[in-house]
Short mmCIF file of C-alpha atoms and ligand atoms in Angstrom, two decimals:
data_model
loop_
_atom_site.label_atom_id
_atom_site.label_comp_id
_atom_site.label_asym_id
_atom_site.label_seq_id
_atom_site.Cartn_x
_atom_site.Cartn_y
_atom_site.Cartn_z
CA MET A 1 68.58 -93.59 -96.62
CA ALA A 2 71.61 -92.53 -97.94
CA PRO A 3 69.88 -91.74 -100.94
CA SER A 4 67.30 -90.56 -99.55
CA ASN A 5 69.15 -87.71 -97.71
CA ALA A 6 71.35 -87.37 -100.21
CA ALA A 7 67.65 -86.52 -102.72
CA LYS A 8 66.46 -83.73 -99.58
CA ALA A 9 69.60 -81.93 -99.67
CA PHE A 10 69.56 -81.79 -103.65
CA ARG A 11 66.31 -80.70 -103.76
CA GLN A 12 67.21 -78.24 -101.49
CA THR A 13 69.40 -76.81 -103.94
CA THR A 14 67.32 -77.43 -107.23
CA LEU A 15 63.96 -76.06 -106.00
CA THR A 16 62.49 -74.69 -109.69
CA ALA A 17 63.16 -78.49 -111.10
CA ALA A 18 59.87 -79.81 -112.23
CA LYS A 19 61.22 -82.87 -113.05
CA TYR A 20 64.56 -86.06 -111.47
CA ASN A 21 66.12 -88.00 -113.12
CA VAL A 22 68.21 -90.52 -110.70
CA LYS A 23 70.61 -93.14 -112.45
CA LEU A 24 71.16 -96.32 -109.56
CA PHE A 25 74.44 -98.28 -110.63
CA GLY A 26 75.84 -101.16 -108.92
CA SER A 27 74.13 -102.70 -105.77
CA LEU A 28 72.07 -100.35 -105.29
CA ALA A 29 70.27 -100.60 -108.55
CA ALA A 30 70.21 -104.61 -107.32
CA THR A 31 68.66 -104.13 -104.63
CA GLY A 32 67.26 -101.11 -104.48
CA LYS A 33 64.00 -102.47 -104.66
CA GLY A 34 63.84 -104.41 -101.70
CA HIS A 35 65.35 -101.76 -99.97
CA LEU A 36 62.80 -99.69 -101.31
CA THR A 37 65.35 -97.03 -102.67
CA ASP A 38 63.26 -95.48 -105.07
CA VAL A 39 60.49 -95.46 -102.49
CA ALA A 40 62.59 -92.72 -100.74
CA ILE A 41 64.09 -90.63 -102.97
CA SER A 42 60.43 -89.83 -104.64
CA ASN A 43 59.45 -89.36 -100.84
CA ALA A 44 62.47 -86.62 -101.25
CA PHE A 45 61.71 -85.23 -104.19
CA TRP A 46 57.89 -85.19 -103.85
CA PRO A 47 55.80 -83.64 -104.77
CA VAL A 48 58.30 -83.41 -107.78
CA GLU A 49 57.89 -86.24 -110.77
CA THR A 50 60.89 -88.08 -110.25
CA THR A 51 62.36 -91.30 -113.18
CA PHE A 52 64.26 -94.00 -112.56
CA GLU A 53 67.49 -95.57 -114.27
CA TRP A 54 68.62 -99.05 -112.86
CA TYR A 55 72.14 -100.38 -114.00
CA PRO A 56 72.56 -103.30 -111.62
CA GLU A 57 76.12 -104.53 -113.51
CA LYS A 58 77.49 -101.42 -113.79
CA THR A 59 79.10 -99.45 -111.51
CA ILE A 60 81.23 -95.80 -111.55
CA GLY A 61 83.97 -94.19 -109.65
CA LYS A 62 85.82 -95.16 -106.76
CA TYR A 63 83.41 -96.23 -104.18
CA PRO A 64 80.19 -98.69 -104.35
CA ASN A 65 77.01 -98.02 -104.89
CA PRO A 66 77.08 -95.01 -106.44
CA MET A 67 74.14 -93.05 -107.91
CA ILE A 68 73.39 -89.41 -109.72
CA PHE A 69 70.99 -87.35 -109.52
CA GLU A 70 69.46 -85.05 -112.68
CA ALA A 71 67.00 -82.01 -112.22
CA TYR A 72 65.36 -80.59 -115.27
CA ASP A 73 63.00 -77.68 -115.95
CA SER A 74 59.48 -78.10 -117.67
CA SER A 75 61.88 -77.64 -121.39
CA PRO A 76 63.08 -79.91 -120.11
CA ASN A 77 66.52 -78.43 -119.67
CA CYS A 78 69.52 -80.24 -117.52
CA LEU A 79 69.29 -77.26 -114.27
CA SER A 80 71.92 -79.51 -112.02
CA VAL A 81 73.82 -82.59 -111.93
CA TRP A 82 75.12 -84.54 -108.28
CA GLN A 83 77.53 -87.48 -108.49
CA GLY A 84 77.48 -88.83 -104.87
CA TYR A 85 77.93 -92.43 -103.12
CA SER A 86 76.12 -94.09 -100.24
CA ILE A 87 78.38 -95.70 -98.30
CA GLY A 88 77.16 -96.97 -95.34
CA GLY A 89 75.13 -95.98 -92.37
CA GLY A 90 73.30 -93.47 -94.14
CA ALA A 91 76.22 -91.74 -94.72
CA ILE A 92 76.76 -89.61 -98.27
CA ARG A 93 79.92 -89.01 -99.82
CA ALA A 94 79.88 -86.50 -102.87
CA GLU A 95 82.37 -86.88 -105.62
CA GLY A 96 85.31 -84.92 -104.70
CA ASP A 97 85.00 -85.66 -101.03
CA ASP A 98 87.71 -86.03 -98.92
CA PRO A 99 87.00 -88.51 -96.64
CA LYS A 100 89.19 -87.82 -94.21
CA GLU A 101 87.38 -84.89 -93.62
CA ASN A 102 84.70 -86.41 -92.34
CA CYS A 103 86.64 -88.10 -89.43
CA ILE A 104 85.18 -86.85 -86.08
CA TYR A 105 88.67 -87.38 -83.51
CA VAL A 106 91.59 -86.68 -83.85
CA HIS A 107 92.39 -90.36 -83.59
CA SER A 108 91.10 -93.43 -85.81
CA LYS A 109 92.45 -96.22 -84.57
CA LEU A 110 91.85 -98.03 -81.05
CA THR A 111 95.47 -98.17 -80.00
CA ASP A 112 95.87 -94.42 -80.59
CA ILE A 113 92.78 -93.79 -78.29
CA LEU A 114 93.68 -96.84 -76.09
CA SER A 115 97.05 -94.63 -75.94
CA VAL A 116 95.77 -91.69 -75.28
CA CYS A 117 93.28 -92.80 -72.72
CA ASP A 118 96.35 -94.39 -70.60
CA SER A 119 98.46 -91.28 -70.62
CA LYS A 120 95.64 -89.31 -69.25
CA GLY A 121 94.18 -92.16 -67.09
CA ILE A 122 90.28 -91.28 -68.67
CA THR A 123 87.92 -94.08 -69.65
CA PHE A 124 86.69 -94.32 -73.91
CA TRP A 125 83.89 -92.44 -72.86
CA GLU A 126 86.19 -89.51 -71.69
CA TYR A 127 87.52 -89.68 -74.89
CA VAL A 128 84.65 -89.04 -76.48
CA GLU A 129 83.68 -86.11 -74.64
CA LEU A 130 86.82 -84.53 -74.98
CA TYR A 131 86.28 -84.31 -78.63
CA GLU A 132 82.62 -83.63 -79.19
CA GLY A 133 81.82 -81.71 -75.96
CA GLU A 134 78.75 -82.04 -73.53
CA GLN A 135 76.15 -81.65 -75.48
CA ILE A 136 77.07 -85.64 -77.29
CA TRP A 137 75.58 -86.71 -73.62
CA GLU A 138 72.34 -84.76 -74.60
CA PHE A 139 72.35 -86.31 -78.55
CA LEU A 140 73.18 -89.98 -77.32
CA ASP A 141 70.20 -89.56 -75.30
CA THR A 142 67.56 -88.88 -78.18
CA ILE A 143 69.46 -91.84 -79.35
CA LEU A 144 68.61 -93.98 -76.69
CA ASP A 145 65.20 -93.01 -76.60
CA GLN A 146 64.66 -94.25 -80.27
CA MET A 147 66.62 -97.42 -79.95
CA HIS A 148 63.96 -98.26 -77.05
CA LYS A 149 60.83 -97.40 -78.94
CA THR A 150 61.81 -98.97 -81.99
CA LEU A 151 62.35 -102.24 -80.12
CA THR A 152 59.33 -102.13 -77.79
CA GLN A 153 57.41 -101.62 -80.40
CA GLY A 154 58.79 -104.08 -82.84
CA LEU A 155 58.12 -106.61 -79.92
CA SER A 156 54.63 -105.70 -79.30
CA THR A 157 53.77 -106.37 -83.50
CA GLU A 158 52.71 -109.11 -84.87
CA GLY A 159 52.08 -110.58 -88.85
CA VAL A 160 54.32 -110.86 -91.73
CA LEU A 161 56.36 -108.35 -93.36
CA PRO A 162 56.08 -106.80 -96.35
CA GLY A 163 58.77 -107.27 -99.29
CA GLY A 164 56.59 -110.79 -100.70
CA LEU A 165 58.84 -113.14 -99.40
CA GLY A 166 56.33 -114.62 -96.70
CA VAL A 167 58.64 -113.65 -93.54
CA ALA A 168 56.84 -113.88 -90.74
CA ARG A 169 57.00 -111.86 -87.59
CA LYS A 170 59.16 -113.27 -84.89
CA ALA A 171 59.87 -111.53 -81.66
CA SER A 172 56.66 -110.66 -79.96
CA ALA A 173 55.76 -114.70 -79.55
CA MET A 174 59.56 -114.92 -78.55
CA TRP A 175 59.68 -112.49 -76.00
CA ARG A 176 56.28 -114.18 -74.34
CA LYS A 177 57.86 -117.53 -74.53
CA SER A 178 60.76 -116.38 -73.17
CA THR A 179 59.05 -114.62 -69.78
CA LEU A 180 57.61 -117.64 -69.57
CA ILE A 181 60.00 -120.05 -69.87
CA GLY A 182 62.57 -119.20 -66.43
CA GLU A 183 65.99 -117.64 -65.81
CA ASN A 184 68.35 -120.13 -67.70
CA PHE A 185 66.50 -119.44 -70.69
CA LEU A 186 66.18 -115.28 -71.01
CA GLN A 187 69.42 -114.59 -72.45
CA LYS A 188 68.11 -117.78 -75.32
CA GLY A 189 64.91 -116.56 -75.33
CA MET A 190 64.79 -112.21 -74.82
CA LEU A 191 67.87 -111.35 -75.79
CA PRO A 192 66.93 -112.23 -79.92
CA ALA A 193 63.80 -111.24 -79.58
CA TYR A 194 65.29 -107.19 -78.60
CA ALA A 195 67.65 -108.16 -82.00
CA LEU A 196 64.54 -109.66 -83.99
CA ALA A 197 61.82 -106.49 -82.91
CA VAL A 198 63.88 -103.72 -84.15
CA ALA A 199 65.52 -105.91 -87.54
CA GLU A 200 61.60 -106.33 -88.24
CA GLU A 201 61.02 -103.00 -88.25
CA ASN A 202 63.73 -102.03 -90.24
CA ALA A 203 61.90 -104.34 -92.72
CA CYS A 204 58.77 -102.86 -92.58
CA GLY A 205 60.72 -99.16 -93.48
CA ASN A 206 59.93 -98.19 -89.99
CA LEU A 207 62.33 -95.39 -87.57
CA VAL A 208 65.72 -97.06 -86.52
CA VAL A 209 69.09 -95.98 -85.14
CA THR A 210 71.65 -96.79 -87.76
CA ALA A 211 73.90 -99.10 -86.07
CA PRO A 212 75.94 -98.65 -87.19
CA THR A 213 73.60 -100.04 -90.41
CA CYS A 214 69.74 -100.37 -90.89
CA GLY A 215 70.69 -103.90 -91.82
CA ALA A 216 72.51 -104.59 -88.61
CA SER A 217 70.41 -102.36 -86.60
CA GLY A 218 69.02 -104.11 -83.94
CA VAL A 219 72.10 -105.71 -82.72
CA LEU A 220 73.10 -102.79 -80.40
CA PRO A 221 69.74 -101.68 -78.97
CA ALA A 222 69.37 -105.70 -78.22
CA VAL A 223 72.52 -105.57 -76.11
CA ILE A 224 71.98 -102.81 -74.61
CA LYS A 225 68.13 -103.17 -73.46
CA TYR A 226 68.74 -107.09 -72.04
CA VAL A 227 72.41 -105.91 -70.18
CA GLU A 228 70.06 -102.58 -68.72
CA ASP A 229 67.86 -105.96 -67.67
CA GLN A 230 70.32 -107.34 -65.38
CA ILE A 231 72.14 -104.62 -64.12
CA PRO A 232 70.61 -101.50 -62.22
CA THR A 233 71.74 -99.20 -65.07
CA SER A 234 71.52 -95.30 -64.99
CA ARG A 235 70.38 -93.36 -68.26
CA ILE A 236 74.52 -91.55 -67.98
CA GLN A 237 75.81 -94.88 -67.93
CA LEU A 238 73.65 -96.31 -71.09
CA SER A 239 74.32 -93.29 -73.10
CA ARG A 240 78.51 -93.82 -71.87
CA ALA A 241 78.06 -96.94 -73.35
CA LEU A 242 76.67 -95.59 -76.83
CA ALA A 243 79.31 -93.29 -76.97
CA VAL A 244 82.09 -97.09 -76.67
CA ALA A 245 79.97 -98.13 -79.41
CA GLY A 246 80.20 -95.19 -81.75
CA LEU A 247 83.68 -94.55 -81.33
CA ILE A 248 83.99 -98.55 -81.94
CA GLY A 249 82.13 -98.20 -85.16
CA ASN A 250 83.71 -94.97 -86.39
CA SER A 251 87.16 -96.45 -86.01
CA ILE A 252 85.72 -99.36 -88.48
CA LYS A 253 84.50 -96.97 -91.38
CA TYR A 254 87.27 -94.95 -91.16
CA ASN A 255 90.03 -97.29 -91.09
CA ALA A 256 87.80 -99.90 -93.00
CA SER A 257 83.57 -100.30 -94.25
CA ILE A 258 80.50 -100.53 -92.22
CA SER A 259 78.87 -100.76 -96.31
CA GLY A 260 78.08 -104.36 -97.49
CA ALA A 261 78.37 -103.51 -100.55
CA GLU A 262 81.71 -102.60 -100.42
CA VAL A 263 83.14 -105.41 -97.29
CA GLY A 264 80.32 -108.15 -97.13
CA CYS A 265 77.81 -108.38 -93.98
CA GLN A 266 81.29 -108.26 -91.72
CA GLY A 267 81.69 -104.55 -92.17
CA GLU A 268 77.91 -104.60 -91.37
CA ILE A 269 76.90 -107.45 -88.59
CA GLY A 270 80.31 -107.59 -87.12
CA ALA A 271 80.82 -104.73 -87.08
CA ALA A 272 77.62 -104.03 -84.86
CA CYS A 273 78.36 -106.78 -83.04
CA ALA A 274 81.75 -104.81 -82.48
CA MET A 275 79.82 -102.37 -81.49
CA ALA A 276 77.92 -104.50 -78.80
CA ALA A 277 80.61 -106.15 -77.53
CA GLY A 278 82.41 -103.12 -76.53
CA ALA A 279 78.98 -101.18 -75.28
CA ALA A 280 78.51 -104.29 -72.86
CA VAL A 281 81.23 -104.37 -71.14
CA GLN A 282 81.50 -100.65 -70.90
CA LEU A 283 78.19 -101.44 -68.88
CA MET A 284 79.53 -104.31 -67.13
CA GLY A 285 82.34 -101.89 -65.71
CA GLY A 286 85.01 -103.75 -67.89
CA THR A 287 88.03 -101.31 -69.04
CA ASN A 288 89.55 -100.27 -72.13
CA ARG A 289 91.59 -103.10 -73.06
CA GLN A 290 88.83 -105.35 -71.68
CA ILE A 291 86.16 -102.87 -73.71
CA GLU A 292 89.05 -103.60 -77.31
CA TYR A 293 89.81 -106.95 -76.81
CA ALA A 294 85.36 -107.80 -76.80
CA ALA A 295 84.93 -105.50 -79.92
CA GLU A 296 88.23 -107.46 -81.06
CA MET A 297 86.36 -110.87 -80.72
CA GLY A 298 83.24 -109.74 -82.37
CA LEU A 299 84.55 -108.32 -85.69
CA GLU A 300 86.83 -111.33 -85.25
CA HIS A 301 84.95 -113.82 -85.45
CA HIS A 302 81.74 -112.39 -88.57
CA LEU A 303 85.60 -112.79 -90.64
CA GLY A 304 84.57 -113.93 -93.80
CA LEU A 305 80.72 -112.82 -93.96
CA THR A 306 79.01 -112.24 -97.10
CA CYS A 307 76.19 -109.96 -98.08
CA ASP A 308 73.37 -112.32 -99.45
CA PRO A 309 70.28 -110.78 -98.96
CA VAL A 310 67.48 -112.33 -100.31
CA ALA A 311 65.27 -110.02 -103.35
CA GLY A 312 67.06 -107.84 -101.85
CA LEU A 313 65.07 -107.11 -99.38
CA VAL A 314 66.51 -106.64 -95.47
CA GLN A 315 64.91 -109.89 -94.07
CA ILE A 316 67.01 -113.45 -94.33
CA PRO A 317 69.57 -114.08 -93.73
CA CYS A 318 69.88 -110.51 -92.23
CA ILE A 319 67.16 -110.38 -89.68
CA GLU A 320 68.32 -113.15 -87.68
CA ARG A 321 71.83 -112.34 -88.13
CA ASN A 322 71.21 -109.95 -85.95
CA ALA A 323 69.40 -112.15 -83.43
CA PHE A 324 72.90 -114.66 -83.60
CA ALA A 325 74.95 -111.20 -83.58
CA ALA A 326 73.28 -110.21 -80.21
CA THR A 327 74.10 -113.13 -78.98
CA ARG A 328 77.65 -113.19 -79.78
CA ALA A 329 78.41 -110.00 -78.92
CA LEU A 330 77.37 -110.31 -74.95
CA ASP A 331 79.40 -113.76 -75.25
CA CYS A 332 82.41 -111.32 -76.35
CA ALA A 333 82.14 -109.25 -73.66
CA ARG A 334 82.13 -111.93 -71.28
CA PHE A 335 85.30 -113.90 -72.43
CA ALA A 336 86.45 -110.27 -72.11
CA LEU A 337 85.91 -109.77 -68.35
CA PHE A 338 86.43 -113.03 -67.04
CA SER A 339 89.75 -111.59 -69.36
CA ASP A 340 92.38 -109.53 -67.66
CA GLY A 341 91.69 -108.01 -71.71
CA ASN A 342 95.24 -108.82 -72.98
CA HIS A 343 95.69 -110.55 -76.08
CA ARG A 344 98.32 -110.92 -79.88
CA VAL A 345 95.35 -109.56 -81.69
CA SER A 346 94.43 -105.60 -81.58
CA PHE A 347 91.01 -104.69 -82.95
CA ASP A 348 92.67 -102.31 -85.52
CA ASP A 349 94.51 -105.67 -87.02
CA VAL A 350 91.25 -107.18 -87.77
CA VAL A 351 89.60 -104.21 -88.70
CA LYS A 352 92.47 -103.86 -91.39
CA VAL A 353 92.04 -107.74 -92.26
CA MET A 354 88.18 -107.40 -92.55
CA LYS A 355 88.68 -104.64 -95.35
CA GLN A 356 91.01 -106.72 -97.65
CA THR A 357 89.24 -110.15 -96.83
CA GLY A 358 86.03 -107.66 -97.88
CA HIS A 359 87.50 -106.71 -101.11
CA ASP A 360 89.25 -109.84 -101.53
CA ILE A 361 85.17 -111.65 -101.56
CA PRO A 362 83.85 -111.87 -104.78
CA HIS A 363 81.27 -109.38 -105.95
CA LEU A 364 78.38 -111.54 -106.11
CA TYR A 365 78.67 -111.11 -102.33
CA ARG A 366 79.28 -107.87 -101.44
CA GLU A 367 74.98 -107.18 -101.88
CA THR A 368 74.13 -108.00 -105.42
CA ALA A 369 71.11 -110.00 -104.21
CA ALA A 370 72.49 -112.67 -106.34
CA GLY A 371 74.63 -114.46 -104.51
CA GLY A 372 75.05 -117.21 -102.19
CA LEU A 373 71.37 -117.21 -100.11
CA ALA A 374 69.98 -114.82 -102.53
CA LYS A 375 70.51 -117.66 -105.35
CA ALA A 376 70.14 -120.83 -104.10
CA TYR A 377 66.27 -119.52 -102.77
CA LYS A 378 65.61 -118.43 -105.99
CA HIS A 379 66.73 -121.76 -107.36
CA LYS A 380 64.44 -123.59 -104.85
CA SER A 381 61.53 -121.52 -105.86
CA ARG A 382 61.99 -122.61 -109.30
CA ASN A 383 62.41 -125.94 -108.30
CA SER A 384 60.22 -126.28 -106.24
CA GLY A 385 57.84 -125.00 -109.25
CA GLU A 386 56.34 -121.91 -106.41
S1 SF4 B 401 73.17 -109.82 -95.47
FE1 SF4 B 401 74.02 -108.04 -95.96
S2 SF4 B 401 72.05 -106.21 -96.72
FE2 SF4 B 401 71.58 -108.04 -94.66
S3 SF4 B 401 72.22 -107.24 -92.99
FE3 SF4 B 401 74.38 -108.54 -93.91
S4 SF4 B 401 75.12 -106.58 -95.06
FE4 SF4 B 401 72.94 -106.07 -94.77
#
């Protein structure tokens, strides 16, 4: 998504270009074909011809996922060059950008936000409204709509996912079976089915809401839909839960990272779990402190999770990870609700640890599609002669 957004923006500044050349580096190159990065960029530059250079072993600049766009006229003289990075969740950072300029709120740490909320007697969602203005609710309503649309489409679609791994969609069958089994199994079947539905849509390249990324986009909608099924909930209450989730995701993005290429899957699935756990507590009527506790647990219990997508496709292990993170998010929310919200390790501490852990994880396990499960599956295929 980020390379596509970057290409669209670059196209607007180079409308006379007769050809584009794109250089992709590091994990963006290693997983680019599986993530359909070349297709997304070519579509953004269409109808102008685009050539690609892939440098999976090389990285440039300060951030992961670097890319360079070059625009040429028909001579071919180089008209313009742009260098930037895909930093997760569809966001782009151009070379020379100051990350601090992109912080939406005055405070990025939940501890500071908690203090402000305590002193003003407000909730997290009221804090969001304070800085974003009332128009945020209309925006979040459209986000909610798209989440529901993606989830519903995923539940009603069957067949094999594209990419050549032969992974069959599971959401639809799981959902239908869950409706038959009975009340006690609803969470065990329904909630993962919701998460699978969205993650399978993402694997097909269909429209999803990045929450916080495409790879982890199934967790938050699944938890919100599941809680909505259980408790009578208004649209505005759902939007408030999204606002809380956004505040949590923003804190992780600003103080650590939501990029699998930078910190491993803990930054994608772990962050999604934290966001969903916080949103669930909000929907269940919990306090700010219980929300912070649930988010802390959601991230803490994914620390160290590596990013090792088989064949660079966002399918194995990504799709099932969405389902298990959704289940864990709901458990974290219930755990926090049963407590008074007091705990020792703060959410901000865990974010800091996640960042450090991510940097300590060997590069192989940060979206190279060459380590962990990605490597094991290749071996298995070779050994079995497939
Ligand atoms: S394994 Fe990697 S690609 Fe898959 S969801 Fe996790 S971070 Fe994203």
